[in-house]
Structures are given as C-alpha cells and as structure tokens.
Amino acid sequence: MKLDKTKRGWWESAVFYQIYPKSFQDTDGDGVGDLKGILSRLDYLEKLGIDGIWLSPVCQSPQVDNGYDISDYQDIYPVFGTMEDMEELIRQAKMRGISIIMDLVLNHSSDQHPWFLEAKKGRENPYHDYYVWRDGTEDKMPNDMGSVFGGPAWTYVPELGQYYFHQFAPQQPDLNWDNPKLRQELYQMIRFWVDKGVGGFRLDVIDQIAKVPDEFITANGPRLHEFLEEMSRKAFCEEGIVTVGEAWSADVPRAQKFSSRDGKQLSMVFQFQHIGLDQQPGKAKWDTMPLYLPDLKKCMERWQLGLQEEGWNSLFLNNHDLPRIVSRWGNDGIYRVESAKMLATMLHGMQGTPYIYQGEELGMTNIRLELNQYRDLEIHNLYAERTAAGYTPQEVMESIYARGRDNARTPMQWTAGVNAGFTTGEPWLPVNDNHSFINAEAALADPDSVFHYYRRLIELRKTHEVFRKGKFVLLLPEDPNVFAYLRQTEEENLLVICNFSDKQQSLEEICVPENAKLLLGNYAEQSQALRPYEARMYLW
Ligand code: GLC
C-alpha cells in the first residue's frame, strides 16, 4: 500500500528502515558500501514493504566518526558516490513508494568544515562565532566537562588563547546555535535537500543543540524548544516532511512537547529509556546487567500511554550505535530465529512508527573481534581509558563484545558466498562468519524466515487500523517472562503475547476469546503453553 506523503501524519502508518551506507552494499570493490549499492537493493527493500529509508550520513566527511562529522553538508562523500547517484537514489526510491530520510548532524560539524577552518583564524573572523569558544590557558580549561567519546569536552587553540567546545570527538566541534546567522545557514542547507526531493530528516543528538557549557548544560538547554520551533517553521515547511530527533535525554513530558500533535517541532523522537534498562544504575553503558522484563514492560507502557493522545512514538530496538537485539534480549544460539521474531512482535504491535535497522530483518547477531579489528573510535578510547584505570583487558573486551557499536556495523549479509556478497574487495570491517547461514538470499527463499515475518508485520500494520490507533493495555505487569498487552479500538482488539524466556510458560492467566483469530505467530503448530520465545498476535 502506498501512502499519501503530502499529508501530515502519513508516518503513523509507515515503517522505516535504517541504512548504514558504509556497511550496506559495495559496488566498486573498495570494501566500503556506496549509493549505487543501495540503489541495487531497492527491490529487496520494496519486497520487505518499508515506506522510507533513514540514511545515515552520506555527506562529505573526513569520517572520523563515520560521517557524523560533516565537512560539507551539500556534497556527497566521494567514496559513497556523487550527487547524481544521490538524486538517482531519491528518484528511484520514490518510484517504489520509499522516501529518503536524510541524517542531519546539526549539533556539530567536522573540524575540516570551512566554517571551522575560518573560525580558527581569529576572534574577529565572521565564522568564529559559529562555534562555542571560551577563554583559557594551556593548563586551565574553562571547566572539567568530559566528552561522550572520552577525554575533555574542550580543545585548546593556542593561537587564539581559547578553547572550543565539543560534546563528541575533538574533530567534531559544537556549533553555536545562539548565533542566528548559523541557524539561517543550516535552514538554507535543509531547504537544499528538501528541494532535491527527500522525504524527511533524522536529526542527530537534537536535544543537545542548545547547550550552555558554562552551566554544564548539554541536553535540553533553555532555548531548545524555541530553536526547534523556528527550524520547523523555516526549514520543514511542507506538512509531509517527516522529522525524527535523536534525544537521549527525552522523558515522556519532554517527548510530548517535541512531538506534539500541532506539528510545531518534530514528528517524533527516538527516546532511549528502554535501551538503558540493562545497564547498571548510575554507571556507563559498558557496565551491563541482565534485563528484568517487568522493567521493560513498565517503560514501554509509560511511553505508550504517555504519547497516546499527545505526541507520537518511534519504535526501535536497534540502530548503528546499539548492539544487535537478538544477542541482547533474545537468544543468538538455538532460538535465534524464534527470538528475533518474538522481539519484532513485541515492538511492532505497539503504537508508533517502527524502525528496522539493516540486518535486523535477518536476525543478524553481534560479533567478537580482536581489538585491532575494530574501527569505532569509541571502542579504542574505551579500551585505553579502562585499561589505564585498572580494568583487565578481558573485562574491557567483554564490555566491547556486549555493547560496542561495531556489533551493528559489520557488513550486511546478502549471501553465503565470499564476504557475504557485500564486497568483492577487502571489507572495511570484518564480515560475520555466520553469514554462511544468516543471509538475505537464504531468508528470501525460506517462507518461515525472519525476513518474511517482518514483511507480514509490516503488512498487518497497513491492514488493521488497530495498530495505529488502538489504546494500549498492559497485561501481567509483574510476570518476569511473558510480555503481553492489548491494543483496542471500538471495532478491533489486538492481543500480543511474547515469551521472553527459553522455557515453556503457561498461558493460563491470559484469556484469549473464542472468536479471536491468530494473525501471526512464530511457531507452526498450535499448542496450549507458550514455547521458548514464542510470540502470538490475536485479533478479534
Ligand atoms: C549520534 C549518532 C552517533 C554519533 C553521535 C555524534 O549519537 O547516532 O553515531 O557518533 O551522534 O554525532
């Protein structure tokens, strides 16, 4: 079903798919994915049934952080292709009912962006104020704020006697949103992409743009909502433009504001409260603990109820920064297929716009590499910091296996052949050996594959209004193994039941009415009890 994308709200019936271009499909043998590669896989994506592609950054970049460090917002990174390739991709995708959603990195630029090269030249330079500077001396930083990737958030420029602020790597200087000229330039740049025909934008760390470093404020600065409203008015003028902001700090009240139904700010945000549930309280993401299912249920319920009338949810379990979900909350051993389908069922039955991260629809898993095989700067910084702080190398490697971002970034597994059909050259990051049995070719040929299960979930969302509108009711909140909920409209009832454990669970406490029809399930035969990682969706 093709959606009318000129109207606000079309994304409420849509499913999006995230592509990490570096790892999707290489066509010229340099070991790095490219735009032509994405073009060559549009048939595959059309078959899956998605409505839009969130494309991780493809703009010109020194690639210190794989494109999240942009040096020219209006040009394409040559290893990915040309502007013509990009235009062709937008055009061909549109013909298949697929919108391209660009990744906008507006919190910071690359230190190689002409603005920053100018800004460094002197305090009087017109671009100086495009960035966040504070006076200091070599041995005295403005304050002791740290950066997300380790080390201080300040880097000294001796010629100026000043420090610039960077929430991420030193090669990612923060832009100064207090400067109206900078904001105008960003809005103009956004219009450039709207004119090229993109369908919307994913906004990188958008809650961090209004920082006030002097007060240690990074996320949710006092002018944040003002900036978002202005950007929405001036840059996202067409009502069909979909916007999704990445907001690590979002709680329900903030998300209600970000995604309020009047469309004044954003269509929706990525919130991360569910993602942090298996992290030791007060510690870093590397310090893991097992997921306690009732916590996940309460968290999802809070978001489902909180944004039901006021706002809109995005639904996701994976992205390019997160480990693979089957290796995390599922089982990447004997129940890999069952648990991949179960997790998808839990998520896709909810209200919101689901996002599938490349390879999730195949049940791709985490990987374990030698330290020197990893490419992500965050992994290498972590290793250096933690071993220096007294952790054993083995302890640090375990954290990397569990949470390292390269888990998600290994090349897409297309075939069982050499390099999984990703490249004819040397892949920039190793291909997972399990491509011998986890690959798209095998999945397409097998009607019971994870791929076809996702395809059916997407189809169901388009067939039954209850997926979009149904009110959420959590069942069995305290059950440590079973996640069950209802979605209800006047006309339809949807019941979703998921077994998060590798043991059989009783269904006795859930009443399935006689007239309920099994819409979808991940086991072929009927059974009374719930089998390991079993998932069912009933409709009546
Ligand atoms: C976001 C991106 C991540 C990137 C960071 C800095 O969190 O998803 O990949 O490293 O922002 O741009």
PDB file of C-alpha atoms in Angstrom, residues 394-530:
ATOM      1  CA  GLN A 394      39.489  -9.327  29.278  1.00  0.00           C
ATOM      2  CA  GLU A 395      36.939  -7.297  31.259  1.00  0.00           C
ATOM      3  CA  VAL A 396      37.097  -4.479  28.745  1.00  0.00           C
ATOM      4  CA  MET A 397      36.792  -6.836  25.802  1.00  0.00           C
ATOM      5  CA  GLU A 398      33.662  -8.364  27.364  1.00  0.00           C
ATOM      6  CA  SER A 399      32.119  -4.890  27.528  1.00  0.00           C
ATOM      7  CA  ILE A 400      33.024  -4.301  23.904  1.00  0.00           C
ATOM      8  CA  TYR A 401      31.504  -7.634  22.845  1.00  0.00           C
ATOM      9  CA  ALA A 402      28.314  -6.709  24.672  1.00  0.00           C
ATOM     10  CA  ARG A 403      27.955  -3.017  23.823  1.00  0.00           C
ATOM     11  CA  GLY A 404      30.476  -1.948  21.173  1.00  0.00           C
ATOM     12  CA  ARG A 405      28.942  -0.036  18.281  1.00  0.00           C
ATOM     13  CA  ASP A 406      30.784  -2.108  15.667  1.00  0.00           C
ATOM     14  CA  ASN A 407      28.452  -5.013  16.547  1.00  0.00           C
ATOM     15  CA  ALA A 408      25.825  -3.267  14.472  1.00  0.00           C
ATOM     16  CA  ARG A 409      28.181  -2.069  11.771  1.00  0.00           C
ATOM     17  CA  THR A 410      29.530  -5.325  10.348  1.00  0.00           C
ATOM     18  CA  PRO A 411      28.626  -5.645   6.672  1.00  0.00           C
ATOM     19  CA  MET A 412      25.124  -6.604   5.649  1.00  0.00           C
ATOM     20  CA  GLN A 413      24.897 -10.318   4.948  1.00  0.00           C
ATOM     21  CA  TRP A 414      23.477 -10.828   1.481  1.00  0.00           C
ATOM     22  CA  THR A 415      24.686 -14.318   0.560  1.00  0.00           C
ATOM     23  CA  ALA A 416      26.584 -17.302   1.934  1.00  0.00           C
ATOM     24  CA  GLY A 417      29.401 -16.534  -0.529  1.00  0.00           C
ATOM     25  CA  VAL A 418      32.660 -14.595  -0.237  1.00  0.00           C
ATOM     26  CA  ASN A 419      32.290 -11.572   2.072  1.00  0.00           C
ATOM     27  CA  ALA A 420      28.581 -12.300   2.254  1.00  0.00           C
ATOM     28  CA  GLY A 421      28.137 -10.672  -1.155  1.00  0.00           C
ATOM     29  CA  PHE A 422      28.850  -7.299   0.424  1.00  0.00           C
ATOM     30  CA  THR A 423      32.045  -6.551  -1.499  1.00  0.00           C
ATOM     31  CA  THR A 424      34.480  -8.127  -3.919  1.00  0.00           C
ATOM     32  CA  GLY A 425      37.289  -6.306  -2.107  1.00  0.00           C
ATOM     33  CA  GLU A 426      38.515  -6.271   1.480  1.00  0.00           C
ATOM     34  CA  PRO A 427      35.592  -5.212   3.735  1.00  0.00           C
ATOM     35  CA  TRP A 428      36.340  -2.174   5.926  1.00  0.00           C
ATOM     36  CA  LEU A 429      35.083  -4.125   8.961  1.00  0.00           C
ATOM     37  CA  PRO A 430      35.071  -7.942   9.076  1.00  0.00           C
ATOM     38  CA  VAL A 431      32.002  -9.820   7.879  1.00  0.00           C
ATOM     39  CA  ASN A 432      30.424 -12.063  10.498  1.00  0.00           C
ATOM     40  CA  ASP A 433      31.264 -15.740   9.807  1.00  0.00           C
ATOM     41  CA  ASN A 434      27.675 -16.676  10.436  1.00  0.00           C
ATOM     42  CA  HIS A 435      26.752 -15.260   7.019  1.00  0.00           C
ATOM     43  CA  SER A 436      27.055 -18.900   5.888  1.00  0.00           C
ATOM     44  CA  PHE A 437      23.546 -19.371   7.293  1.00  0.00           C
ATOM     45  CA  ILE A 438      22.323 -15.852   8.165  1.00  0.00           C
ATOM     46  CA  ASN A 439      21.925 -14.074   4.850  1.00  0.00           C
ATOM     47  CA  ALA A 440      19.281 -12.380   2.716  1.00  0.00           C
ATOM     48  CA  GLU A 441      19.375 -14.915  -0.088  1.00  0.00           C
ATOM     49  CA  ALA A 442      18.548 -17.782   2.258  1.00  0.00           C
ATOM     50  CA  ALA A 443      15.941 -15.658   4.058  1.00  0.00           C
ATOM     51  CA  LEU A 444      14.113 -14.747   0.859  1.00  0.00           C
ATOM     52  CA  ALA A 445      13.934 -18.404  -0.148  1.00  0.00           C
ATOM     53  CA  ASP A 446      12.550 -19.580   3.189  1.00  0.00           C
ATOM     54  CA  PRO A 447       8.891 -18.686   3.853  1.00  0.00           C
ATOM     55  CA  ASP A 448       9.493 -19.123   7.599  1.00  0.00           C
ATOM     56  CA  SER A 449      12.448 -16.745   7.737  1.00  0.00           C
ATOM     57  CA  VAL A 450      12.767 -13.705   9.974  1.00  0.00           C
ATOM     58  CA  PHE A 451      12.586 -11.592   6.798  1.00  0.00           C
ATOM     59  CA  HIS A 452       9.163 -12.893   5.786  1.00  0.00           C
ATOM     60  CA  TYR A 453       7.953 -12.484   9.347  1.00  0.00           C
ATOM     61  CA  TYR A 454       8.912  -8.792   9.287  1.00  0.00           C
ATOM     62  CA  ARG A 455       7.228  -8.482   5.896  1.00  0.00           C
ATOM     63  CA  ARG A 456       3.999  -9.811   7.400  1.00  0.00           C
ATOM     64  CA  LEU A 457       4.257  -7.488  10.396  1.00  0.00           C
ATOM     65  CA  ILE A 458       4.609  -4.521   8.060  1.00  0.00           C
ATOM     66  CA  GLU A 459       1.654  -5.693   6.007  1.00  0.00           C
ATOM     67  CA  LEU A 460      -0.503  -6.099   9.122  1.00  0.00           C
ATOM     68  CA  ARG A 461       0.241  -2.560  10.252  1.00  0.00           C
ATOM     69  CA  LYS A 462      -1.147  -1.360   6.946  1.00  0.00           C
ATOM     70  CA  THR A 463      -4.193  -3.614   7.029  1.00  0.00           C
ATOM     71  CA  HIS A 464      -5.545  -3.042  10.528  1.00  0.00           C
ATOM     72  CA  GLU A 465      -6.239   0.380  11.967  1.00  0.00           C
ATOM     73  CA  VAL A 466      -5.824  -1.001  15.483  1.00  0.00           C
ATOM     74  CA  PHE A 467      -2.035  -0.895  15.009  1.00  0.00           C
ATOM     75  CA  ARG A 468      -2.154   2.845  14.504  1.00  0.00           C
ATOM     76  CA  LYS A 469      -4.989   3.840  16.804  1.00  0.00           C
ATOM     77  CA  GLY A 470      -5.574   1.146  19.394  1.00  0.00           C
ATOM     78  CA  LYS A 471      -5.360   2.070  23.072  1.00  0.00           C
ATOM     79  CA  PHE A 472      -2.647   0.215  24.952  1.00  0.00           C
ATOM     80  CA  VAL A 473      -3.404  -2.023  27.940  1.00  0.00           C
ATOM     81  CA  LEU A 474      -0.558  -3.870  29.646  1.00  0.00           C
ATOM     82  CA  LEU A 475      -1.362  -7.352  30.957  1.00  0.00           C
ATOM     83  CA  LEU A 476       0.535  -9.277  33.670  1.00  0.00           C
ATOM     84  CA  PRO A 477       2.860  -6.392  34.585  1.00  0.00           C
ATOM     85  CA  GLU A 478       4.819  -8.426  37.134  1.00  0.00           C
ATOM     86  CA  ASP A 479       5.315 -11.623  35.139  1.00  0.00           C
ATOM     87  CA  PRO A 480       9.093 -11.999  34.719  1.00  0.00           C
ATOM     88  CA  ASN A 481       8.898 -13.993  31.468  1.00  0.00           C
ATOM     89  CA  VAL A 482       5.820 -13.075  29.483  1.00  0.00           C
ATOM     90  CA  PHE A 483       5.164  -9.684  27.888  1.00  0.00           C
ATOM     91  CA  ALA A 484       1.503  -9.428  26.929  1.00  0.00           C
ATOM     92  CA  TYR A 485      -0.638  -6.454  26.004  1.00  0.00           C
ATOM     93  CA  LEU A 486      -3.848  -5.433  24.319  1.00  0.00           C
ATOM     94  CA  ARG A 487      -4.493  -2.750  21.761  1.00  0.00           C
ATOM     95  CA  GLN A 488      -8.126  -1.701  21.469  1.00  0.00           C
ATOM     96  CA  THR A 489     -10.352   0.402  19.272  1.00  0.00           C
ATOM     97  CA  GLU A 490     -14.153   0.398  19.147  1.00  0.00           C
ATOM     98  CA  GLU A 491     -14.014  -2.105  16.291  1.00  0.00           C
ATOM     99  CA  GLU A 492     -10.935  -4.232  16.854  1.00  0.00           C
ATOM    100  CA  ASN A 493      -8.912  -5.866  19.619  1.00  0.00           C
ATOM    101  CA  LEU A 494      -5.329  -6.939  19.191  1.00  0.00           C
ATOM    102  CA  LEU A 495      -3.668  -9.211  21.731  1.00  0.00           C
ATOM    103  CA  VAL A 496       0.120  -9.604  21.685  1.00  0.00           C
ATOM    104  CA  ILE A 497       1.781 -12.328  23.743  1.00  0.00           C
ATOM    105  CA  CYS A 498       5.557 -12.790  23.892  1.00  0.00           C
ATOM    106  CA  ASN A 499       7.628 -15.285  25.831  1.00  0.00           C
ATOM    107  CA  PHE A 500      10.989 -13.684  26.619  1.00  0.00           C
ATOM    108  CA  SER A 501      12.427 -16.889  28.077  1.00  0.00           C
ATOM    109  CA  ASP A 502      13.883 -20.115  26.736  1.00  0.00           C
ATOM    110  CA  LYS A 503      11.467 -22.114  28.929  1.00  0.00           C
ATOM    111  CA  GLN A 504       7.883 -23.080  28.393  1.00  0.00           C
ATOM    112  CA  GLN A 505       5.409 -20.663  30.019  1.00  0.00           C
ATOM    113  CA  SER A 506       1.803 -21.154  30.924  1.00  0.00           C
ATOM    114  CA  LEU A 507      -0.879 -19.176  29.097  1.00  0.00           C
ATOM    115  CA  GLU A 508      -3.488 -19.766  31.761  1.00  0.00           C
ATOM    116  CA  GLU A 509      -3.614 -16.229  33.041  1.00  0.00           C
ATOM    117  CA  ILE A 510      -4.375 -14.736  29.673  1.00  0.00           C
ATOM    118  CA  CYS A 511      -7.861 -15.020  28.341  1.00  0.00           C
ATOM    119  CA  VAL A 512      -7.933 -15.482  24.580  1.00  0.00           C
ATOM    120  CA  PRO A 513     -11.573 -15.176  23.456  1.00  0.00           C
ATOM    121  CA  GLU A 514     -13.027 -17.943  21.331  1.00  0.00           C
ATOM    122  CA  ASN A 515     -13.619 -15.689  18.375  1.00  0.00           C
ATOM    123  CA  ALA A 516     -10.000 -14.489  18.356  1.00  0.00           C
ATOM    124  CA  LYS A 517      -8.109 -15.237  15.188  1.00  0.00           C
ATOM    125  CA  LEU A 518      -4.366 -15.943  15.253  1.00  0.00           C
ATOM    126  CA  LEU A 519      -2.966 -13.234  12.982  1.00  0.00           C
ATOM    127  CA  LEU A 520       0.653 -14.207  13.281  1.00  0.00           C
ATOM    128  CA  GLY A 521       2.879 -16.455  15.361  1.00  0.00           C
ATOM    129  CA  ASN A 522       6.405 -17.775  15.268  1.00  0.00           C
ATOM    130  CA  TYR A 523       5.637 -21.471  15.721  1.00  0.00           C
ATOM    131  CA  ALA A 524       3.821 -23.514  13.101  1.00  0.00           C
ATOM    132  CA  GLU A 525       1.757 -25.921  15.210  1.00  0.00           C
ATOM    133  CA  GLN A 526      -0.808 -24.941  17.816  1.00  0.00           C
ATOM    134  CA  SER A 527      -0.050 -25.566  21.464  1.00  0.00           C
ATOM    135  CA  GLN A 528      -1.577 -24.818  24.836  1.00  0.00           C
ATOM    136  CA  ALA A 529       1.505 -23.471  26.580  1.00  0.00           C
ATOM    137  CA  LEU A 530       3.906 -20.876  25.248  1.00  0.00           C
TER     138      LEU A 530
END
